[in-house]
Short mmCIF file of C-alpha atoms in Angstrom, two decimals:
data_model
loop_
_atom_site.label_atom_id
_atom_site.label_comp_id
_atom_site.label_asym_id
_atom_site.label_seq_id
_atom_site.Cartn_x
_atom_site.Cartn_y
_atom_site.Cartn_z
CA UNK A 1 -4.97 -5.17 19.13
CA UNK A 2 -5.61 -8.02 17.10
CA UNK A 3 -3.04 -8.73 14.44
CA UNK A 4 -3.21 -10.88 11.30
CA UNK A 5 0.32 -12.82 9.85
CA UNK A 6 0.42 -13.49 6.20
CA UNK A 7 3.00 -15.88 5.11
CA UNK A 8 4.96 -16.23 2.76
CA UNK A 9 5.37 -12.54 2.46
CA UNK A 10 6.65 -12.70 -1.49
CA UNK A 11 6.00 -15.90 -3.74
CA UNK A 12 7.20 -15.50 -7.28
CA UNK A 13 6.11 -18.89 -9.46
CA UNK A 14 5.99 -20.28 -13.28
CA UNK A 15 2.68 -20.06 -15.28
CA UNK A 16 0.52 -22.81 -14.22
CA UNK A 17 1.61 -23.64 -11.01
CA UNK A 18 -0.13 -23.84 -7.67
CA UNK A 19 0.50 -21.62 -4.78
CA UNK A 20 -1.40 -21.17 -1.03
CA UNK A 21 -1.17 -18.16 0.47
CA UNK A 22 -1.96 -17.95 4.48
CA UNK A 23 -3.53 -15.94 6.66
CA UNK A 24 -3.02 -16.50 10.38
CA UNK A 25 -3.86 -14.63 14.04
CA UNK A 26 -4.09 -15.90 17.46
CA UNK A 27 -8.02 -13.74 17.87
CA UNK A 28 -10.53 -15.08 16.67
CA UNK A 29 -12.87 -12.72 13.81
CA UNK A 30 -16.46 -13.03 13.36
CA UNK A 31 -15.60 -12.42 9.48
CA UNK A 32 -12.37 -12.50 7.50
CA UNK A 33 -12.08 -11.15 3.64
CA UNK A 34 -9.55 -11.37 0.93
CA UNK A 35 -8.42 -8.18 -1.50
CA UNK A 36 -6.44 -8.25 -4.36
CA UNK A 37 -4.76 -5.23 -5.05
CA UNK A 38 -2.69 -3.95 -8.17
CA UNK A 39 -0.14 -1.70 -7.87
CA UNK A 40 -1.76 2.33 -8.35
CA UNK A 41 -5.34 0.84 -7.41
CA UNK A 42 -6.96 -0.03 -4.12
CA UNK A 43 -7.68 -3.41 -2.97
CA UNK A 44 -10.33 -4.98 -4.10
CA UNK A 45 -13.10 -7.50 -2.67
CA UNK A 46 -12.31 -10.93 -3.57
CA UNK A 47 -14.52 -13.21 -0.84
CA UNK A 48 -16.05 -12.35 2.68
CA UNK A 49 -16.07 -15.97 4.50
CA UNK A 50 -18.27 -15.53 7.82
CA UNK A 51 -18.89 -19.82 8.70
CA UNK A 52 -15.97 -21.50 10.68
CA UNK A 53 -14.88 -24.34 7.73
CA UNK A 54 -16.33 -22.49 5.16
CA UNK A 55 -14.54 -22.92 1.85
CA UNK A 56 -15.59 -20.44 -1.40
CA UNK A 57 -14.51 -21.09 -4.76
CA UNK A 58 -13.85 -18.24 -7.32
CA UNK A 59 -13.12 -19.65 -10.52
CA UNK A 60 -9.46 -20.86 -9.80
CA UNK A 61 -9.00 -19.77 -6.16
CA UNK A 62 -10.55 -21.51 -3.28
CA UNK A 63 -10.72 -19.56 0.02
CA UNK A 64 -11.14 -21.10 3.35
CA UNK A 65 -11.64 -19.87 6.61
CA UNK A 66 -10.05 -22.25 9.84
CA UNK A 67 -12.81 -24.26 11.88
CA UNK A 68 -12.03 -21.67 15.08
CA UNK A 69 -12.11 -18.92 12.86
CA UNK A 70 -8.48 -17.67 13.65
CA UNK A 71 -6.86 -18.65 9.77
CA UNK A 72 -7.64 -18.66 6.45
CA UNK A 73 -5.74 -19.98 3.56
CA UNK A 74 -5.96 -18.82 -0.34
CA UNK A 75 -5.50 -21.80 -3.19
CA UNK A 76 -4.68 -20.81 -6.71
CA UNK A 77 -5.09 -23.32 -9.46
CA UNK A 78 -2.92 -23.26 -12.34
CA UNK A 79 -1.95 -19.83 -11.46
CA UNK A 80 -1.70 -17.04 -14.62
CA UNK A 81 0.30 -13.81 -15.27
CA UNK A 82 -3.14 -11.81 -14.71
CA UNK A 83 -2.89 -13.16 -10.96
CA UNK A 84 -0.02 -10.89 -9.71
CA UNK A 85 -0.99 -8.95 -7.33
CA UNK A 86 -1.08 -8.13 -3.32
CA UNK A 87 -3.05 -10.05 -2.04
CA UNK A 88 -4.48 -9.13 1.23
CA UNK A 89 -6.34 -10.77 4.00
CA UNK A 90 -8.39 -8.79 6.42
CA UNK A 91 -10.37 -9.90 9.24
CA UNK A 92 -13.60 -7.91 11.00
CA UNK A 93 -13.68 -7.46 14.57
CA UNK A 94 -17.70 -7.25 14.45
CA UNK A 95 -20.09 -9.49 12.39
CA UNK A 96 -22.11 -6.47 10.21
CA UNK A 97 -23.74 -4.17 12.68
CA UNK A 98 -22.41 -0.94 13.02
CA UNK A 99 -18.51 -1.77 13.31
CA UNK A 100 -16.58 -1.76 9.94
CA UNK A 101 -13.18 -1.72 11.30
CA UNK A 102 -11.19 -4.09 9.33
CA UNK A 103 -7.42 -5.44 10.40
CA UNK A 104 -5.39 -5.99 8.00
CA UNK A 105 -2.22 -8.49 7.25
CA UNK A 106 0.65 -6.91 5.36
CA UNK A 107 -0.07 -9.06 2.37
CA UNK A 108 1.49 -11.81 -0.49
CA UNK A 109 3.41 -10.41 -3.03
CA UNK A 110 2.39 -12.58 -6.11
CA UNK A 111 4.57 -12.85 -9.01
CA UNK A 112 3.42 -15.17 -11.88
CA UNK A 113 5.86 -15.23 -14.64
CA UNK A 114 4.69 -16.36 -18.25
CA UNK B 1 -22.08 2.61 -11.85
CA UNK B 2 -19.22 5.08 -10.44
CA UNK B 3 -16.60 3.49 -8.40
CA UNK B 4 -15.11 5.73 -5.12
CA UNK B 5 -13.26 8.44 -6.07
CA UNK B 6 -10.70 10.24 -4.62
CA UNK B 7 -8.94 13.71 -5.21
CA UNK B 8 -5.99 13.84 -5.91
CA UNK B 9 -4.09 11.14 -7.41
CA UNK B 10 -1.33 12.33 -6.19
CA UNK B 11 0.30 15.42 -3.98
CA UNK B 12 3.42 16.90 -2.92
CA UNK B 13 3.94 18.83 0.52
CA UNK B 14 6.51 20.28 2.18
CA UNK B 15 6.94 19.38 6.32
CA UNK B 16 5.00 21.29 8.34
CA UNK B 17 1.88 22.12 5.37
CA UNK B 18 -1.22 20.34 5.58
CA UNK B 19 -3.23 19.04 3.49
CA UNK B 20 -7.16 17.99 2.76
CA UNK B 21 -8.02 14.71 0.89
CA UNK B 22 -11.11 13.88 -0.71
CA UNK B 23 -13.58 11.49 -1.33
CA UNK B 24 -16.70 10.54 -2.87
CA UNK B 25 -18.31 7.14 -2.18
CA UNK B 26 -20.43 4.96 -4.39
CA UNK B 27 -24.02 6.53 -4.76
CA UNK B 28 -26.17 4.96 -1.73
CA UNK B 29 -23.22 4.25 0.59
CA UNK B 30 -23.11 6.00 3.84
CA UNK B 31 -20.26 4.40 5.43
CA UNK B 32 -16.78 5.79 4.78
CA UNK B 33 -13.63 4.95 5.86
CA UNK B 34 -9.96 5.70 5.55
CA UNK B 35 -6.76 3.82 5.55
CA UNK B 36 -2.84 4.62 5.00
CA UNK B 37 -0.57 2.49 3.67
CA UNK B 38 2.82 2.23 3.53
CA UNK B 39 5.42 -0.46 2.73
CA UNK B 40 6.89 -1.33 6.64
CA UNK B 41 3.05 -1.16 8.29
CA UNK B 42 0.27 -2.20 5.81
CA UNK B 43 -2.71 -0.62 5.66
CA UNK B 44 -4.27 1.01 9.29
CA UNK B 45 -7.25 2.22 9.97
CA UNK B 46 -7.29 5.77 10.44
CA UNK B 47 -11.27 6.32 10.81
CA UNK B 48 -14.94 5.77 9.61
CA UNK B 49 -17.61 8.01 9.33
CA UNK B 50 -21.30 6.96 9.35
CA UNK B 51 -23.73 9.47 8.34
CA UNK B 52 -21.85 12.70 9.43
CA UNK B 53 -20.68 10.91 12.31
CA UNK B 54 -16.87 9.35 13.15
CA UNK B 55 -17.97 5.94 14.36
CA UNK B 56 -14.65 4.20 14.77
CA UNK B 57 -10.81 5.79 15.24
CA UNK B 58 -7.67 4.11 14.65
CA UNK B 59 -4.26 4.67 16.52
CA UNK B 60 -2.52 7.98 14.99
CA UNK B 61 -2.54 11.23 16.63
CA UNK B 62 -4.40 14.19 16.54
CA UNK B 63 -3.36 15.75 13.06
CA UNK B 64 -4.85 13.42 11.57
CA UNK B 65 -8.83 14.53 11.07
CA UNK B 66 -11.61 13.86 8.81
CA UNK B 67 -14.98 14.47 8.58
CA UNK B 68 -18.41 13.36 6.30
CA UNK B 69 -20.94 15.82 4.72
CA UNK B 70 -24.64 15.07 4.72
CA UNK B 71 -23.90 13.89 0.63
CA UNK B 72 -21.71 11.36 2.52
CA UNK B 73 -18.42 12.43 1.06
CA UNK B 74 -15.55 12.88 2.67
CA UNK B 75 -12.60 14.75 3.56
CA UNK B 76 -9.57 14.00 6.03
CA UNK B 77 -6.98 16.25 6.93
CA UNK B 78 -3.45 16.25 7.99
CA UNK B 79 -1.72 19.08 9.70
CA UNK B 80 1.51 19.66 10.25
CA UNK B 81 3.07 17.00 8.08
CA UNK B 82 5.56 15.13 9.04
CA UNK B 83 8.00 13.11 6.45
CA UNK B 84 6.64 9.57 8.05
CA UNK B 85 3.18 10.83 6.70
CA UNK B 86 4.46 9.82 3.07
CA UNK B 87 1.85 7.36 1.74
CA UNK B 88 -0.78 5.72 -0.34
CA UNK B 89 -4.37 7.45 1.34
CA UNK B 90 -6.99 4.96 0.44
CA UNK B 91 -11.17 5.72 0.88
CA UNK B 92 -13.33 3.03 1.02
CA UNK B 93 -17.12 2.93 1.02
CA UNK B 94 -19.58 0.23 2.10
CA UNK B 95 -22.82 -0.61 2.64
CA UNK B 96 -25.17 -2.22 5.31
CA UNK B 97 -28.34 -4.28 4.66
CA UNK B 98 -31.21 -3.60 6.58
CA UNK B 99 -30.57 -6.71 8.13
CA UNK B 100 -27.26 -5.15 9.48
CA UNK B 101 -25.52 -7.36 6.82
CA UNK B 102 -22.44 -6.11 5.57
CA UNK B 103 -20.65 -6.20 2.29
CA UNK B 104 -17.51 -5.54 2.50
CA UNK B 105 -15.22 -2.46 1.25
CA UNK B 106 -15.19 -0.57 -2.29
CA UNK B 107 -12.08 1.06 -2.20
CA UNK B 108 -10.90 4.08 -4.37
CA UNK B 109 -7.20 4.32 -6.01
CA UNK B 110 -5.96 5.84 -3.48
CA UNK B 111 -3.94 9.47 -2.87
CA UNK B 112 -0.54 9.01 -3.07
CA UNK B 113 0.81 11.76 -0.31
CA UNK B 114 4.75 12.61 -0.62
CA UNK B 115 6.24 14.93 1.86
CA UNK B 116 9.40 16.45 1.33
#
């Protein structure tokens, strides 16, 4: 079973300041994604990365996924209230195909007071 | 267009009941799957049905079922409920490119399940 690590588990920070948020297993995933989710919603879709090294900006977060494809790490710049969240990373056994099984870490607790 | 839904928000059940979720993906999405999550484990992957079919199973036993109508929604089921079975139910729908490309999940808000 593969398992994913997020760290750190809760991360409460000050308007405007910069966080990383990490994503870590010891198997490697053809493709790893990032959810945000609110609390009474379901996650949803931030970024797929699929490349070894590949980094993807989203207005003020920049995800990368690790060269071997084991980690992936989540920036936020200048980090707002309307960022809290769970933030989840998930990583996909199978690259498209027919296998949509996703693993998923347990998640960041982001708090981002004004 | 419409987002996943899924019926109902939220439910009540006594030990040993069952119960039948719901859900509808987005329009053109024949993929479904299901997750629960709770606050010790995270979400896990229950299953996912392609086309009427279960294509992939996760780890829980046997009272948990689901299944996918030709209109590709979906129900799952649980029988004999146990208190541990308290949690957040979550659909999710996706969709494959020809080229076998996929886009990752849509996921409705979720049935929140509380057995007393």
């Amino acid at each position: 079973t593969q398992l994913l690590e997020q760290s750190p588990q809760f991360l409460s920070i000050q308007e405007g300041e910069n966080l990383t948020v990490y994503c870590n297993s010891s198997s490697v995933f053809s493709s790893l994604q990032w959810y945000r989710q609110e609390p009474g919603e379901g996650p949803v879709l931030l970024v797929t990365v699929v490349t070894g090294g590949e980094v993807k900006k989203l207005k003020r977060l920049t995800f990368q996924f690790g060269d071997a494809r084991k980690d992936s790490s989540l920036h936020i710049t200048a980090a707002q209230p309307g960022d809290t969240g769970l933030y989840l990373c998930a990583g996909s056994e199978n690259s498209g195909g027919s296998n949509y099984k996703l693993t998923f870490g347990k998640g960041t607790l982001l708090t981002v007071n004004p | 267009k419409a987002g996943v839904t899924q019926t109902p928000r939220y439910l009540i059940k006594t030990r040993g009941q069952q119960v039948t979720l719901s859900c509808s993906p987005i329009s053109g999405h024949r993929s479904v799957s299901w997750y629960q999550q709770t606050p010790g484990q995270g979400l896990q992957f229950l299953f996912e049905y392609f086309s009427e079919t279960q294509r992939n199973k996760g780890n829980f036993p046997g009272r948990f079922s689901g299944r996918q109508f030709s209109n590709s929604r979906s129900e799952m089921n649980v029988s004999t409920l146990e208190l541990g079975d308290s949690a957040l139910y979550l659909c999710a729908s996706s969709l494959t490119s020809r080229g076998g490309n996929w886009y990752g999940y849509t996921f409705g808000s979720g049935t929140r399940l509380t057995v007393v």
